[in-house]
PDB file of C-alpha atoms in Angstrom:
ATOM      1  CA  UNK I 141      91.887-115.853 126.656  1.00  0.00           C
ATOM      2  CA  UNK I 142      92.755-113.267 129.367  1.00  0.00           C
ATOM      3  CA  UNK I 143      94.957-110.608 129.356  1.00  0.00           C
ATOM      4  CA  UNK I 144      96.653-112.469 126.061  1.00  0.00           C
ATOM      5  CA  UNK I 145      96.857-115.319 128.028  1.00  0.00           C
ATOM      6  CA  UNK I 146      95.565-118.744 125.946  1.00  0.00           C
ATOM      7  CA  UNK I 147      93.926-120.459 128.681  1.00  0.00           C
ATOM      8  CA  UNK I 148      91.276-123.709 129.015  1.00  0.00           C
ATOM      9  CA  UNK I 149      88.730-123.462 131.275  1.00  0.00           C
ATOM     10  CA  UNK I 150      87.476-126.967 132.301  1.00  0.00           C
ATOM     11  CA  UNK I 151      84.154-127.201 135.003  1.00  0.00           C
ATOM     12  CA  UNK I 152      84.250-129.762 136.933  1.00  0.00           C
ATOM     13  CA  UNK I 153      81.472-131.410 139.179  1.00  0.00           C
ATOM     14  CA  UNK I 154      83.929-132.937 141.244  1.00  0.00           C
ATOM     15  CA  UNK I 155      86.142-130.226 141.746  1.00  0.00           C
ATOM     16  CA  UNK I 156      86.157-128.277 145.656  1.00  0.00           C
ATOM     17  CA  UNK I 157      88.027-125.139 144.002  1.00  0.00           C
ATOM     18  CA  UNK I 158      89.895-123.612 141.464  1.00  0.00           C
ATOM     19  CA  UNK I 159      92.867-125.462 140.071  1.00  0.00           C
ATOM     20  CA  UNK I 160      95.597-124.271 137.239  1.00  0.00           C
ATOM     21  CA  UNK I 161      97.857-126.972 135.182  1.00  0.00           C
ATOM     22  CA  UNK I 162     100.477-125.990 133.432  1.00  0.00           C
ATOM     23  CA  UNK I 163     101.353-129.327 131.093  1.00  0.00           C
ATOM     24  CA  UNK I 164     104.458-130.368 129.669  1.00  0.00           C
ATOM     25  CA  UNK I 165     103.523-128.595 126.453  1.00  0.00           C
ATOM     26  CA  UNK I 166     102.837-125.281 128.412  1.00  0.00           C
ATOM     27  CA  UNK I 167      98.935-125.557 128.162  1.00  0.00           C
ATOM     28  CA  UNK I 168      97.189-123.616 130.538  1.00  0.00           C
ATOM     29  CA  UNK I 169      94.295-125.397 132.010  1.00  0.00           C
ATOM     30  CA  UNK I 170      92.090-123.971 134.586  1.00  0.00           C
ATOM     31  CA  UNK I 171      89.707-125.832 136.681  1.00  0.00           C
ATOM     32  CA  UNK I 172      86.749-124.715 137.907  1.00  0.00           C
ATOM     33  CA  UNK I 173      83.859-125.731 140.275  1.00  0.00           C
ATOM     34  CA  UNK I 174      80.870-126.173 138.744  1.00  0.00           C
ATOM     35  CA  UNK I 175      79.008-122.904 140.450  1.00  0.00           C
ATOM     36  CA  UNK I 176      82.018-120.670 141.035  1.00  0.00           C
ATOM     37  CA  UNK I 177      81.238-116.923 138.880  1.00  0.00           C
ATOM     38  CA  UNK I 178      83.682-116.509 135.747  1.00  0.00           C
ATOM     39  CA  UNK I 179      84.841-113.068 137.749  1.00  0.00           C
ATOM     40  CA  UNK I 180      86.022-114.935 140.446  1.00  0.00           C
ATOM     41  CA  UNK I 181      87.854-117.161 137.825  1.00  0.00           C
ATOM     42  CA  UNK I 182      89.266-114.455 135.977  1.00  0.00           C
ATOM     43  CA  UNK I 183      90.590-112.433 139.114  1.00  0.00           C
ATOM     44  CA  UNK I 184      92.360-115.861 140.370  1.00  0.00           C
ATOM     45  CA  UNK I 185      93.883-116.515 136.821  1.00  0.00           C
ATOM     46  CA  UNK I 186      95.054-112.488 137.013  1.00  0.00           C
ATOM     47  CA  UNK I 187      96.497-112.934 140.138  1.00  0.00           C
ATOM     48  CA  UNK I 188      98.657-116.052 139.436  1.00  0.00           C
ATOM     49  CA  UNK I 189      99.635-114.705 136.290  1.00  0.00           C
ATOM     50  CA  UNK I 190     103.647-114.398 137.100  1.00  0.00           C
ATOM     51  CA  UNK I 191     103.258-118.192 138.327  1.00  0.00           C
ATOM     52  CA  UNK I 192     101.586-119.341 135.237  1.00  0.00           C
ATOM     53  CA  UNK I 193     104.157-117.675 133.537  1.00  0.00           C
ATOM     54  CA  UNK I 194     107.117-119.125 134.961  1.00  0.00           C
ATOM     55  CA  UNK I 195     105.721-122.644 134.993  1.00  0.00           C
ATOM     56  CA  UNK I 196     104.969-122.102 131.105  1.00  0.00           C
ATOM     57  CA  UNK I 197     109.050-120.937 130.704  1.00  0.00           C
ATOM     58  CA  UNK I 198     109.602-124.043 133.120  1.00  0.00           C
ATOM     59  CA  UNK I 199     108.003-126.353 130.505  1.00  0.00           C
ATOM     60  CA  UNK I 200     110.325-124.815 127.383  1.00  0.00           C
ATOM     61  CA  UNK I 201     113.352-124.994 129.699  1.00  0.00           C
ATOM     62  CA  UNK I 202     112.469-129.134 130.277  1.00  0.00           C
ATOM     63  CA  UNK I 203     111.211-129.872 126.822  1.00  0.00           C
ATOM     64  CA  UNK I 204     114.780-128.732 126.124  1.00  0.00           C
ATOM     65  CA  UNK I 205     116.290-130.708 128.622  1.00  0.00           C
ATOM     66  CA  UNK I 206     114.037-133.763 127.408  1.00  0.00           C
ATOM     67  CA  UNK I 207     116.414-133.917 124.155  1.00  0.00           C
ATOM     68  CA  UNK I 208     119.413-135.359 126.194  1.00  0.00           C
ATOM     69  CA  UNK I 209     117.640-138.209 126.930  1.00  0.00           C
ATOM     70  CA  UNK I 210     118.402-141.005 124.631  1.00  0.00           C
ATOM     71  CA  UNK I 211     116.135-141.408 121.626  1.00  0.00           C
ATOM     72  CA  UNK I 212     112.726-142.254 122.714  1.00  0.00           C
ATOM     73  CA  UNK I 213     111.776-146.018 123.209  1.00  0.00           C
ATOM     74  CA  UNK I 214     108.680-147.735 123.883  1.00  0.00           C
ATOM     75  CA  UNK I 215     107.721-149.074 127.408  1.00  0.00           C
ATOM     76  CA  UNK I 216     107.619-152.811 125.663  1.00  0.00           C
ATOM     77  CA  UNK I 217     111.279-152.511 123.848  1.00  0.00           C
ATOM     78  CA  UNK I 218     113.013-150.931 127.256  1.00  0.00           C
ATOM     79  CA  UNK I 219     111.060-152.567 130.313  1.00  0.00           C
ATOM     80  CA  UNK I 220     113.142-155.811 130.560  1.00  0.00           C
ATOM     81  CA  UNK I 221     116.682-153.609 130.385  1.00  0.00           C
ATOM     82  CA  UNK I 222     115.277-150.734 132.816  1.00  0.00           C
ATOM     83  CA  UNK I 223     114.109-153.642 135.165  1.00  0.00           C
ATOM     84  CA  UNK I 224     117.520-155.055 135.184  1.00  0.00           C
ATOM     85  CA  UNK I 225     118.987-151.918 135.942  1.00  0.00           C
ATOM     86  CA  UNK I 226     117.224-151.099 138.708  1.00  0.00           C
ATOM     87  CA  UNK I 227     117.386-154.542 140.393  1.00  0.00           C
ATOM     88  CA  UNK I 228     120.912-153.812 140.550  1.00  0.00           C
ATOM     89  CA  UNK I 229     121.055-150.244 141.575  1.00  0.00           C
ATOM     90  CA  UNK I 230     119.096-151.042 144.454  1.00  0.00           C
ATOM     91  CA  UNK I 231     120.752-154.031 145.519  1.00  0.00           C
ATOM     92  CA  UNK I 232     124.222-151.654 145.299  1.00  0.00           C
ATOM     93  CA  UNK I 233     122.703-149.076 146.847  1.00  0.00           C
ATOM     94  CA  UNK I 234     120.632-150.969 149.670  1.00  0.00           C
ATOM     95  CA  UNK I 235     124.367-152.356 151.074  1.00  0.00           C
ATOM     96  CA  UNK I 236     124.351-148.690 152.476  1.00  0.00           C
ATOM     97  CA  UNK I 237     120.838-148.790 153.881  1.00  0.00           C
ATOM     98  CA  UNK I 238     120.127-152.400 154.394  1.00  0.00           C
ATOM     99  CA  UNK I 239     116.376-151.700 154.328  1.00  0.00           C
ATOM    100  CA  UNK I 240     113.870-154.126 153.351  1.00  0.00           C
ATOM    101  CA  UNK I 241     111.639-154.344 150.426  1.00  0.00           C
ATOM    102  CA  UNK I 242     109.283-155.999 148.456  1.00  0.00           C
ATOM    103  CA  UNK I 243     108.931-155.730 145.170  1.00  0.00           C
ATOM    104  CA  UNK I 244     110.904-153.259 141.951  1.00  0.00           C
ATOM    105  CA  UNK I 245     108.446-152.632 139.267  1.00  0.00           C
ATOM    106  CA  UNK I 246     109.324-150.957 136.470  1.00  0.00           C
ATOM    107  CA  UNK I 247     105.983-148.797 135.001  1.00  0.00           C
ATOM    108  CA  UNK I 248     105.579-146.079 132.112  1.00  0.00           C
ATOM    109  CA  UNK I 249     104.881-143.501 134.996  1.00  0.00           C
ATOM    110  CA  UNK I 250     103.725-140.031 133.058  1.00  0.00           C
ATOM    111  CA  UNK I 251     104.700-137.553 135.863  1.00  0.00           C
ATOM    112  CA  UNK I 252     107.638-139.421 138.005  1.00  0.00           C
ATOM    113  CA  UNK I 253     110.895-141.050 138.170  1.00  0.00           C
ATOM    114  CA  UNK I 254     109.833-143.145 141.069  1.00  0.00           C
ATOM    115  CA  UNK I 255     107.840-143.990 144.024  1.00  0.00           C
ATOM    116  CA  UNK I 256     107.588-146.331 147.117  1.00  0.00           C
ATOM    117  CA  UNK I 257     103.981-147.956 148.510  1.00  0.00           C
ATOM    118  CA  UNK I 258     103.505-148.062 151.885  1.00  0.00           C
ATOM    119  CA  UNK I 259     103.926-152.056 151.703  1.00  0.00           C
ATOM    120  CA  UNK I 260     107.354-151.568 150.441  1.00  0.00           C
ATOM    121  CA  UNK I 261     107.289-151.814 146.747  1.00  0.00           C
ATOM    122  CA  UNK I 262     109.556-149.435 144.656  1.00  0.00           C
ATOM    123  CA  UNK I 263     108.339-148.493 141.213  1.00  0.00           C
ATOM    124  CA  UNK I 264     110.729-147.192 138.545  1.00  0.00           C
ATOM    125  CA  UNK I 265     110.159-145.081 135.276  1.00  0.00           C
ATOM    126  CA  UNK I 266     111.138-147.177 132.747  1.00  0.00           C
ATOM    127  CA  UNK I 267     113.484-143.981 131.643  1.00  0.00           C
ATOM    128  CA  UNK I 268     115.913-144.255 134.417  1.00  0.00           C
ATOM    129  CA  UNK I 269     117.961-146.084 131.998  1.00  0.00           C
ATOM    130  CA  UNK I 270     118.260-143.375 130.073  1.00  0.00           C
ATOM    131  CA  UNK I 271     119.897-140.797 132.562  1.00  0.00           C
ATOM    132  CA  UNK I 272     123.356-139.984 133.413  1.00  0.00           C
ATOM    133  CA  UNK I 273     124.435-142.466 135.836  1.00  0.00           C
ATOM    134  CA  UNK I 274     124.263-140.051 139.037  1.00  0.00           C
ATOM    135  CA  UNK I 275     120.838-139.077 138.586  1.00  0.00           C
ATOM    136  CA  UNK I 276     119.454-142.868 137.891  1.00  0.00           C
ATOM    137  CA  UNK I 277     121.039-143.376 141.394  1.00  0.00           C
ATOM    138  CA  UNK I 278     120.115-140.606 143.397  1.00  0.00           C
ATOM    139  CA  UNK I 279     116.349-141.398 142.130  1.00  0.00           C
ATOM    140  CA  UNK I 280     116.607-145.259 143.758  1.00  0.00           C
ATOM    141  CA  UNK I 281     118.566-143.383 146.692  1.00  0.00           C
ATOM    142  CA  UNK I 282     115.351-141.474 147.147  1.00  0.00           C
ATOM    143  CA  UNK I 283     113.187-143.908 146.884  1.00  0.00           C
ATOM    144  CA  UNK I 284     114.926-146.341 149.003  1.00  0.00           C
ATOM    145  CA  UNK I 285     114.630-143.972 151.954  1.00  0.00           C
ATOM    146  CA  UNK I 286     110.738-143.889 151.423  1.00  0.00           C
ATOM    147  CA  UNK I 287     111.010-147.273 153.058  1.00  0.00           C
ATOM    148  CA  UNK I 288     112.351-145.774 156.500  1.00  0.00           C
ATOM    149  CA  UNK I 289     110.602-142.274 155.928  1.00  0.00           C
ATOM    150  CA  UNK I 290     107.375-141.984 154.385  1.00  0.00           C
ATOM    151  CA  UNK I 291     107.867-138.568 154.029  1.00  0.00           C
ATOM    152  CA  UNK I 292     110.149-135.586 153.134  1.00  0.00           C
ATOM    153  CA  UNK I 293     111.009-134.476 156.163  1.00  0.00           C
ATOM    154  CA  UNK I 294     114.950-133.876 157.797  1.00  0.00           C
ATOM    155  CA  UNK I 295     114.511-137.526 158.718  1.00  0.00           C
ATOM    156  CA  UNK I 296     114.266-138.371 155.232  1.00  0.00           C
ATOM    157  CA  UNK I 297     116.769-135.549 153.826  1.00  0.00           C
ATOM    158  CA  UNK I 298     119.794-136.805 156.279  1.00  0.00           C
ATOM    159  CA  UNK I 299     119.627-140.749 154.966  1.00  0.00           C
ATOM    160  CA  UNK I 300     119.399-139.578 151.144  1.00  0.00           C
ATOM    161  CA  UNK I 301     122.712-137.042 152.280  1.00  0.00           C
ATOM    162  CA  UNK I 302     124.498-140.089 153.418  1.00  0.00           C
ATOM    163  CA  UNK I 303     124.890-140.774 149.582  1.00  0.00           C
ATOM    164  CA  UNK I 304     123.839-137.921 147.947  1.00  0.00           C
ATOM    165  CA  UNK I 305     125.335-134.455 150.510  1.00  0.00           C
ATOM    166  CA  UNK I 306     124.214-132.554 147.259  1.00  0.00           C
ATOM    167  CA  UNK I 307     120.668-133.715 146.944  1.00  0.00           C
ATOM    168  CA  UNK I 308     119.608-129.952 146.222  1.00  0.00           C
ATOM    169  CA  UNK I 309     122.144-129.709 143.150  1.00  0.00           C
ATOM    170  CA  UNK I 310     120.734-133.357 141.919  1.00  0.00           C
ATOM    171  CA  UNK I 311     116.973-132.789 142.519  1.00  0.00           C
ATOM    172  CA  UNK I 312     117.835-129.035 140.480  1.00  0.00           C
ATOM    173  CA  UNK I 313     119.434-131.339 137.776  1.00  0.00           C
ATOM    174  CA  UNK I 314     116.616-133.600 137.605  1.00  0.00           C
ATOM    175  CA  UNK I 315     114.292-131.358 136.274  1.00  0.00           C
ATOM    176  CA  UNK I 316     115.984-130.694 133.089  1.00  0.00           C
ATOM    177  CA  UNK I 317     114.874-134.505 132.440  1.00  0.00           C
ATOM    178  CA  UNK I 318     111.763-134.300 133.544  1.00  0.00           C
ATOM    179  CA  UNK I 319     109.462-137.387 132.096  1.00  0.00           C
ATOM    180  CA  UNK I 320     107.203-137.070 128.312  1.00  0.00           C
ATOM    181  CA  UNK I 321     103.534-136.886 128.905  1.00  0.00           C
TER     182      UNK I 321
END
């Protein structure tokens, strides 16, 4: 604990420097190369306090936001529906874009609503079903443009505003649905 703050500390081998989580319960965890002093530790953790802080209050704000998702399901009883879902939303969505792809995967991500490989394979949350209809679509919006923009660059922010002008107000809504861990 430091300065009433409930805090992990975790040493690491691995680890190059110090690193705090906050998880989706509001768990502090610091990490912490394997040599580095404790006062060196401790001064960091003081310093980043306000951050810590509003990340923690970011974590109560989403686990509230988390309860207007439909009731929970399991990866097994919603994979087939969320796949069907998104086949579709892309192929709608893709008549604006006409980019290519490979493959949509559905996959009980912990962290994200989606993501695009560099081979051109977009991966869904299995959730996405479960979010208002604008939001499910601005996430396959998003990912589609991965396929022209590997990046999120103005390149990247200009195709997504073709659909979505308002990206900032969606991404802003987003994170009152942020994914369970």
């Amino acid at each position: 604990m430091i300065e009433g703050m409930k805090i992990t500390f975790r040493t690491s081998t691995r680890a190059r420097r110090l690193r705090i989580t906050i998880k989706s319960s509001g768990e502090c965890v610091v990490t912490i190369p394997k040599r580095m002093p404790m006062v060196l530790v401790r001064r960091f953790v003081a310093e980043k306090r306000e951050w810590i802080e509003k990340k923690q209050s970011d974590m109560r704000r989403r686990a509230v936001g988390a309860q207007h998702l439909a009731p929970f399901r399991t990866y097994a009883d919603a994979k087939q529906e969320s796949l069907a879902f998104t086949q579709d939303r892309v192929a709608v969505l893709n008549k604006i874009y006409g980019f290519s792809y490979k493959t949509i995967t559905v996959k009980n991500q912990k962290t994200r609503w989606g993501s695009c490989s560099r081979r051109g394979n977009l991966n869904f949350n299995y959730r996405i079903v479960d979010l208002p209809a604008h939001l499910a679509d601005y996430i396959v919006v998003h990912e589609l443009c991965h396929l022209k923009e590997f990046n999120h660059g103005q390149k990247f922010w200009a195709l997504v505003a073709k659909v979505f002008p308002n990206h900032h107000e969606m991404r802003k809504e987003l994170r009152i649905y942020q994914t369970r861990v």
